[in-house]
Short mmCIF file of C-alpha atoms in Angstrom, two decimals:
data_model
loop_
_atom_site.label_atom_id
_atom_site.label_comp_id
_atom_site.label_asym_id
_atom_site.label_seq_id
_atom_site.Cartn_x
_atom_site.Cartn_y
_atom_site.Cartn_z
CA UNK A 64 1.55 -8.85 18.55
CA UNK A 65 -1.56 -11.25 18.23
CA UNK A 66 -4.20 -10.67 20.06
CA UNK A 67 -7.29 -11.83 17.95
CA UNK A 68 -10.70 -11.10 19.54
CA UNK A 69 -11.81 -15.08 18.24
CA UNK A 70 -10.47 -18.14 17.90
CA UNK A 71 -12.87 -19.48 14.84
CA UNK A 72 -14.58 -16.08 12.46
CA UNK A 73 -15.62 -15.74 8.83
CA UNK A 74 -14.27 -12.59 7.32
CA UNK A 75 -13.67 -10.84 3.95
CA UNK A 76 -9.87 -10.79 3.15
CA UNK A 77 -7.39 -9.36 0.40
CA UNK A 78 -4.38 -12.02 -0.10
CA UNK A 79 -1.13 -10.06 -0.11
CA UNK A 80 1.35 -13.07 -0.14
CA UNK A 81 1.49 -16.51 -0.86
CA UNK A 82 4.44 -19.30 -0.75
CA UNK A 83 4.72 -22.46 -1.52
CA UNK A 84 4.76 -25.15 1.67
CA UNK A 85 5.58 -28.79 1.18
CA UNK A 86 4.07 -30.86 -1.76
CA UNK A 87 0.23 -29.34 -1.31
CA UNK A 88 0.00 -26.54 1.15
CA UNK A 89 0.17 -23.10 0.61
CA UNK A 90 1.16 -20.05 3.51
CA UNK A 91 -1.08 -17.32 2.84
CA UNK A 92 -0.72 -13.82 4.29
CA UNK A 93 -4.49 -11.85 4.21
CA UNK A 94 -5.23 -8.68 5.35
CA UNK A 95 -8.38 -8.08 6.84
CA UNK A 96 -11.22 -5.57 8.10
CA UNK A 97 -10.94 -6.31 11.85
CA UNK A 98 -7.92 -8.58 12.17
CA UNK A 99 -5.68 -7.02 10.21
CA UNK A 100 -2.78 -9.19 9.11
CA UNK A 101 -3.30 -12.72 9.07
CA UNK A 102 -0.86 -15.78 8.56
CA UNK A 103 -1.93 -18.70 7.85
CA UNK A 104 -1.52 -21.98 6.23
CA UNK A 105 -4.01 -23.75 3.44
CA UNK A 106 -3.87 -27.78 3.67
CA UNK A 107 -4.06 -28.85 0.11
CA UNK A 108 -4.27 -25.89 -1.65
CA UNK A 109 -1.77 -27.53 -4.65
CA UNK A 110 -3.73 -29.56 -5.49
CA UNK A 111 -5.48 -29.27 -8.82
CA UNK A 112 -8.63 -30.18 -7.42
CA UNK A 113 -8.58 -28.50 -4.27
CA UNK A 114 -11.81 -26.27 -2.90
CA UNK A 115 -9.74 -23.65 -1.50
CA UNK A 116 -6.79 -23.16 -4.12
CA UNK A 117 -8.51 -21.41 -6.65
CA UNK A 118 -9.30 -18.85 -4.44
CA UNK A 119 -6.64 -17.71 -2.57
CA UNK A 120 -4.65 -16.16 -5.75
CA UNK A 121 -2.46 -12.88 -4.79
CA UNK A 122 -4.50 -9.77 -5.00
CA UNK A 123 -8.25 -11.83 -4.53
CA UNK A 124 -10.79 -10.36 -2.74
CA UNK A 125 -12.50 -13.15 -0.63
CA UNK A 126 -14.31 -14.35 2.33
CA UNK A 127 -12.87 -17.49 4.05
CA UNK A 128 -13.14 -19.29 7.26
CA UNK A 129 -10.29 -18.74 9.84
CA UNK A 130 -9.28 -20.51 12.73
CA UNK A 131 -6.64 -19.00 14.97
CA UNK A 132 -3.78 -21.69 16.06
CA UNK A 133 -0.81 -21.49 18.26
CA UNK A 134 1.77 -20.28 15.09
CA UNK A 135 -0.16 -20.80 11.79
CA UNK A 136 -4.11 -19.81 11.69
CA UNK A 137 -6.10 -22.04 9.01
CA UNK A 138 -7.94 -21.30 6.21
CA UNK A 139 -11.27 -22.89 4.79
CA UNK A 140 -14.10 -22.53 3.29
CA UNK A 141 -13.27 -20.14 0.61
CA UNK A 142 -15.12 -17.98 -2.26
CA UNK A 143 -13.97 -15.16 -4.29
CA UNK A 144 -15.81 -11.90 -4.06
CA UNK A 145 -14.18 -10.06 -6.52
CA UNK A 146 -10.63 -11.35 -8.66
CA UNK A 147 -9.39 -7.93 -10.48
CA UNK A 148 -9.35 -9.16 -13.64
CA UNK A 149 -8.88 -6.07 -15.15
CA UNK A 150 -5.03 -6.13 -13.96
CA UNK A 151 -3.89 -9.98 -14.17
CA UNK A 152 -2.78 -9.92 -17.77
CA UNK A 153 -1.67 -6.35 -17.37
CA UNK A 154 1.98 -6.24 -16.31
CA UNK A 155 1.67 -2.34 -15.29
CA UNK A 156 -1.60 -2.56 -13.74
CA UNK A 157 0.09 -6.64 -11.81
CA UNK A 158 2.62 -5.04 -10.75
CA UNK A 159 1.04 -1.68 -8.85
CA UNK A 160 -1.10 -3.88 -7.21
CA UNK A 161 1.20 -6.35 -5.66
CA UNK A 162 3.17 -3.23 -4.63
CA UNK A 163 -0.20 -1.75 -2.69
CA UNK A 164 -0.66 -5.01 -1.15
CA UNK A 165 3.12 -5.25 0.20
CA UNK A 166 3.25 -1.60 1.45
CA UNK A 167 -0.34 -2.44 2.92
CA UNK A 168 1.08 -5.39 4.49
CA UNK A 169 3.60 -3.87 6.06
CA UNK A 170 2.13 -1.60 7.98
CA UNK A 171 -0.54 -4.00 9.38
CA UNK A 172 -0.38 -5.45 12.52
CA UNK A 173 -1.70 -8.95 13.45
CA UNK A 174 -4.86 -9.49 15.16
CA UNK A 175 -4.93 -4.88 15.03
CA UNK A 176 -8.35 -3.80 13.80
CA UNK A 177 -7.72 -1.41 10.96
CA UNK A 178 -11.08 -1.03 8.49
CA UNK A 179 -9.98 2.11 6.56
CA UNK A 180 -6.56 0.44 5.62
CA UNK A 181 -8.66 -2.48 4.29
CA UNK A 182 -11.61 -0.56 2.36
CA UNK A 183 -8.27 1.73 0.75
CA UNK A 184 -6.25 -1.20 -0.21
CA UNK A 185 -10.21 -2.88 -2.09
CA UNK A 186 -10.98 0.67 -2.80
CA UNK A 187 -7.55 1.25 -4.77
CA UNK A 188 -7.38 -2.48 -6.43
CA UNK A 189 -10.85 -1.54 -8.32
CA UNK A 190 -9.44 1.91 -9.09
CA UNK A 191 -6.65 0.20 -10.46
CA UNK A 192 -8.26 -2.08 -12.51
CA UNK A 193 -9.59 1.53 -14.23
CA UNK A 194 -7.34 3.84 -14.75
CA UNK A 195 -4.30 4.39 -17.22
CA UNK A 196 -2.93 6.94 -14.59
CA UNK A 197 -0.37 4.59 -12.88
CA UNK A 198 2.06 6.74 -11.30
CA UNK A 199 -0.81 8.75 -10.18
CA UNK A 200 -2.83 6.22 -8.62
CA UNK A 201 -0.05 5.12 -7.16
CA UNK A 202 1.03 8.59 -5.27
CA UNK A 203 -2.78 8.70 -4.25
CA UNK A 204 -2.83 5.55 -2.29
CA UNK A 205 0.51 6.03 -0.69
CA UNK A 206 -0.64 8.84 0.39
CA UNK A 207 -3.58 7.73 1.66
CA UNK A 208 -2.10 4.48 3.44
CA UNK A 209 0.26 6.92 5.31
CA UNK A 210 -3.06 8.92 6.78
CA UNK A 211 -5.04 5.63 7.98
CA UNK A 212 -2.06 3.95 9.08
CA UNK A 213 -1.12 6.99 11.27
CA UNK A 214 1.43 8.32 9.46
CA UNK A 215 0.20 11.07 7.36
CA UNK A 216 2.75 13.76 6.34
CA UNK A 217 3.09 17.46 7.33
CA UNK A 218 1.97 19.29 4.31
CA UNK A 219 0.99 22.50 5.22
CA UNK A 220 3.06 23.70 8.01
CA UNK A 221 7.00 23.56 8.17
CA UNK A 222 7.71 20.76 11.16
CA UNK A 223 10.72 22.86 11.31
CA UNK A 224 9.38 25.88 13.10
CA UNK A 225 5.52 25.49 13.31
CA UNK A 226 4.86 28.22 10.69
CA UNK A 227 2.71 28.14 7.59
CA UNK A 228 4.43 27.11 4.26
CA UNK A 229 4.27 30.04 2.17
CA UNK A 230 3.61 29.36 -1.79
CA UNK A 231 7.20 28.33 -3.26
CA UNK A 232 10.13 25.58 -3.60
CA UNK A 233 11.28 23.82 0.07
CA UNK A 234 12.13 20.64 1.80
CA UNK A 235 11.11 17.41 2.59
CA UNK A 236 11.97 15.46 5.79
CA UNK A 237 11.30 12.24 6.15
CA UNK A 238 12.58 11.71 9.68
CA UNK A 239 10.07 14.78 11.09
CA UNK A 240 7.37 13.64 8.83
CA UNK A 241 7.07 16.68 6.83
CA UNK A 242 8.22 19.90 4.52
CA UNK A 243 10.43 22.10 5.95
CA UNK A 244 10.41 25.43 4.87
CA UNK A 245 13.73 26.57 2.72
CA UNK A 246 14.75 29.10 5.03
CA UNK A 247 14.39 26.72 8.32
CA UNK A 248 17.95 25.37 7.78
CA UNK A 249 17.76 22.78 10.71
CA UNK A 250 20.86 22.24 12.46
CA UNK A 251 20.72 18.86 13.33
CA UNK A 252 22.26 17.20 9.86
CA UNK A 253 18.54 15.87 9.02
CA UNK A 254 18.80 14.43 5.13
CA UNK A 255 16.12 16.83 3.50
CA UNK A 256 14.93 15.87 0.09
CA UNK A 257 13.77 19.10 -2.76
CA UNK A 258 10.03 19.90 -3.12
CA UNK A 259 9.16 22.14 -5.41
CA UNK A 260 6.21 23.96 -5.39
CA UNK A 261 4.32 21.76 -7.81
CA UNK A 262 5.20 18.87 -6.30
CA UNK A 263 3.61 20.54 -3.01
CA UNK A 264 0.34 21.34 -4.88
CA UNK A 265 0.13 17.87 -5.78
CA UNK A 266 0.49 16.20 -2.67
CA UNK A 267 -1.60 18.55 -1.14
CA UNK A 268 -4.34 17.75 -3.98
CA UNK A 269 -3.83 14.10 -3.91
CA UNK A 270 -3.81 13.97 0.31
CA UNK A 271 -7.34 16.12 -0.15
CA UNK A 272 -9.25 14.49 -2.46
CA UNK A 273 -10.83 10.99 -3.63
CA UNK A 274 -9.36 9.57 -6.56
CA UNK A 275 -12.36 10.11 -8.85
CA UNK A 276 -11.51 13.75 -8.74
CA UNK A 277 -7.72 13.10 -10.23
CA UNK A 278 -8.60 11.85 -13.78
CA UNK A 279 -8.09 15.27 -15.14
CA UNK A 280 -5.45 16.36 -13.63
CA UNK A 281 -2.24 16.90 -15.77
CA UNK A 282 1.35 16.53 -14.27
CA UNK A 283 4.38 16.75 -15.46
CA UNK A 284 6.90 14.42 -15.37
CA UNK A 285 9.45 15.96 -13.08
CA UNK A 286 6.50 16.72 -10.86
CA UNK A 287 5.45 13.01 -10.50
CA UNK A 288 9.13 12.12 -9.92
CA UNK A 289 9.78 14.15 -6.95
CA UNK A 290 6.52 13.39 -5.73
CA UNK A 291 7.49 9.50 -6.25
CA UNK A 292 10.63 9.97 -4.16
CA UNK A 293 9.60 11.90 -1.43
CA UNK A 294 7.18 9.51 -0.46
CA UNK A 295 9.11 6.47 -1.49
CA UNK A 296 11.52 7.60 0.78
CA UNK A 297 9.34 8.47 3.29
CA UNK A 298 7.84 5.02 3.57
CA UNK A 299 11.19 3.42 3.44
CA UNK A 300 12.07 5.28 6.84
CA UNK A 301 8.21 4.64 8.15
CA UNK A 302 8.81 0.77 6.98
CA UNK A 303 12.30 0.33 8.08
CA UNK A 304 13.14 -2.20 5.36
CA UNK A 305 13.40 -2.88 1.50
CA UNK A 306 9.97 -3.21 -0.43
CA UNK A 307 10.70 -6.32 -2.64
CA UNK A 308 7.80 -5.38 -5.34
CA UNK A 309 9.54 -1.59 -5.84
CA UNK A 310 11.93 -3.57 -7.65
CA UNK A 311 9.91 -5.28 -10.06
CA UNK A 312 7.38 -2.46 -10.38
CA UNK A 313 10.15 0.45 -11.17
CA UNK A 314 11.30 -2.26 -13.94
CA UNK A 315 8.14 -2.72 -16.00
CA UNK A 316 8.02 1.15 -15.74
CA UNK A 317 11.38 1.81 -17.17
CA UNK A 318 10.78 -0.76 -19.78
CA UNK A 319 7.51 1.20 -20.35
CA UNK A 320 9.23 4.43 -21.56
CA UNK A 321 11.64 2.83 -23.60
#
């Protein structure tokens, strides 16, 4: 739905897609503060010597000019706040980010006010710029896209029956939003995905606390898979269709470990 509060506003943006239009133009998806998604068009920005082109590079940080139209909104007036260097000739690092911004596209909504999806997706791009933790940074903004998008999962009680999880291995359910305990055993065929213990501790930890508090904390490997797949699975049923950049990202990791 669009229901933008102005026709004609200046406003700091991330870009989260870009295509190719014609000879010159460019459609640019940005994700804002108090307008959330955004599609628009930039006239000219091909060119080599266009004003605007420069700027609106995938993953920039900018403030721009936008004027609301009928289909297409315009874009002018462009300057770069802050580019992320520190990922752009990192293929790890690249490829994290473009994943953040899809996921964070996804669950915007046009013309929707939504300032703590916006300050998380700027928030994590400078984190990720940082840090050698990828997997972990990774879990920590999922998680914390799920909470400001509304969708933050049960972690302490089983949405099962209500009652507190006690300390030990259970279930995930993606459908009810949550762990179910392992002696629920729901009756109505809902797929439940294993969480071990550890993996609980460390969604509970990552769900608590900012990510300046994770450096030192050391996970194992099966750990940060199951975490992975519970909440990549988890977002696929939130979503409700296939996250193109999983693809590329889950590549450069495997290639990583080889």
């Amino acid at each position: 739905m669009r229901n933008f509060h102005q026709n004609i506003f200046n406003t700091e943006a991330i870009v989260v897609r870009i295509n190719n239009f014609g000879e010159s133009d460019r459609l640019i998806n940005i994700i804002t503060p108090k307008n959330g998604l955004i599609r628009g068009i930039a006239k000219g920005a091909k060119k080599p010597k266009s004003r605007i082109g420069g700027h609106l590079d995938l993953l920039k940080f900018i403030k721009l000019s936008v004027k609301i139209n009928k289909n297409l909104a315009s874009f002018n007036q462009t300057e770069t706040l802050n580019s992320f260097n520190g990922f752009r000739n990192n293929l790890s690092r690249m490829s994290r980010g473009i994943y953040m911004g899809e996921i964070a596209e996804k669950l915007s909504v046009e013309g929707a006010e939504n300032i703590g999806l916006f300050n998380l997706l700027v928030k994590s791009l400078h984190f990720l710029e940082k840090t050698n933790h990828f997997e972990l940074i990774t879990r920590w903004y999922e998680l914390n896209l799920l909470k400001v998008s509304g969708f933050s999962p049960e972690l302490n009680m089983c949405v099962e029956t209500g009652k507190e999880i006690q300390p030990g291995n259970h279930l995930f359910s993606s459908d009810k939003g949550g762990i179910v305990d392992i002696n629920a055993n729901p009756s109505d065929g809902t797929p439940l995905i294993p969480a071990s213990m550890n993996t609980i501790k460390l969604l509970r930890h990552l769900n608590k606390f900012e990510w300046e508090d994770h450096y030192k904390v050391l996970v194992d490997n099966q750990t940060l898979y199951n975490s992975k797949r519970i909440l990549r699975e988890y977002i696929h049923f939130i979503i409700g269709n296939p996250i193109k950049s999983e693809y590329f990202m889950d590549e450069i990791f495997h290639k990583e470990k080889i």
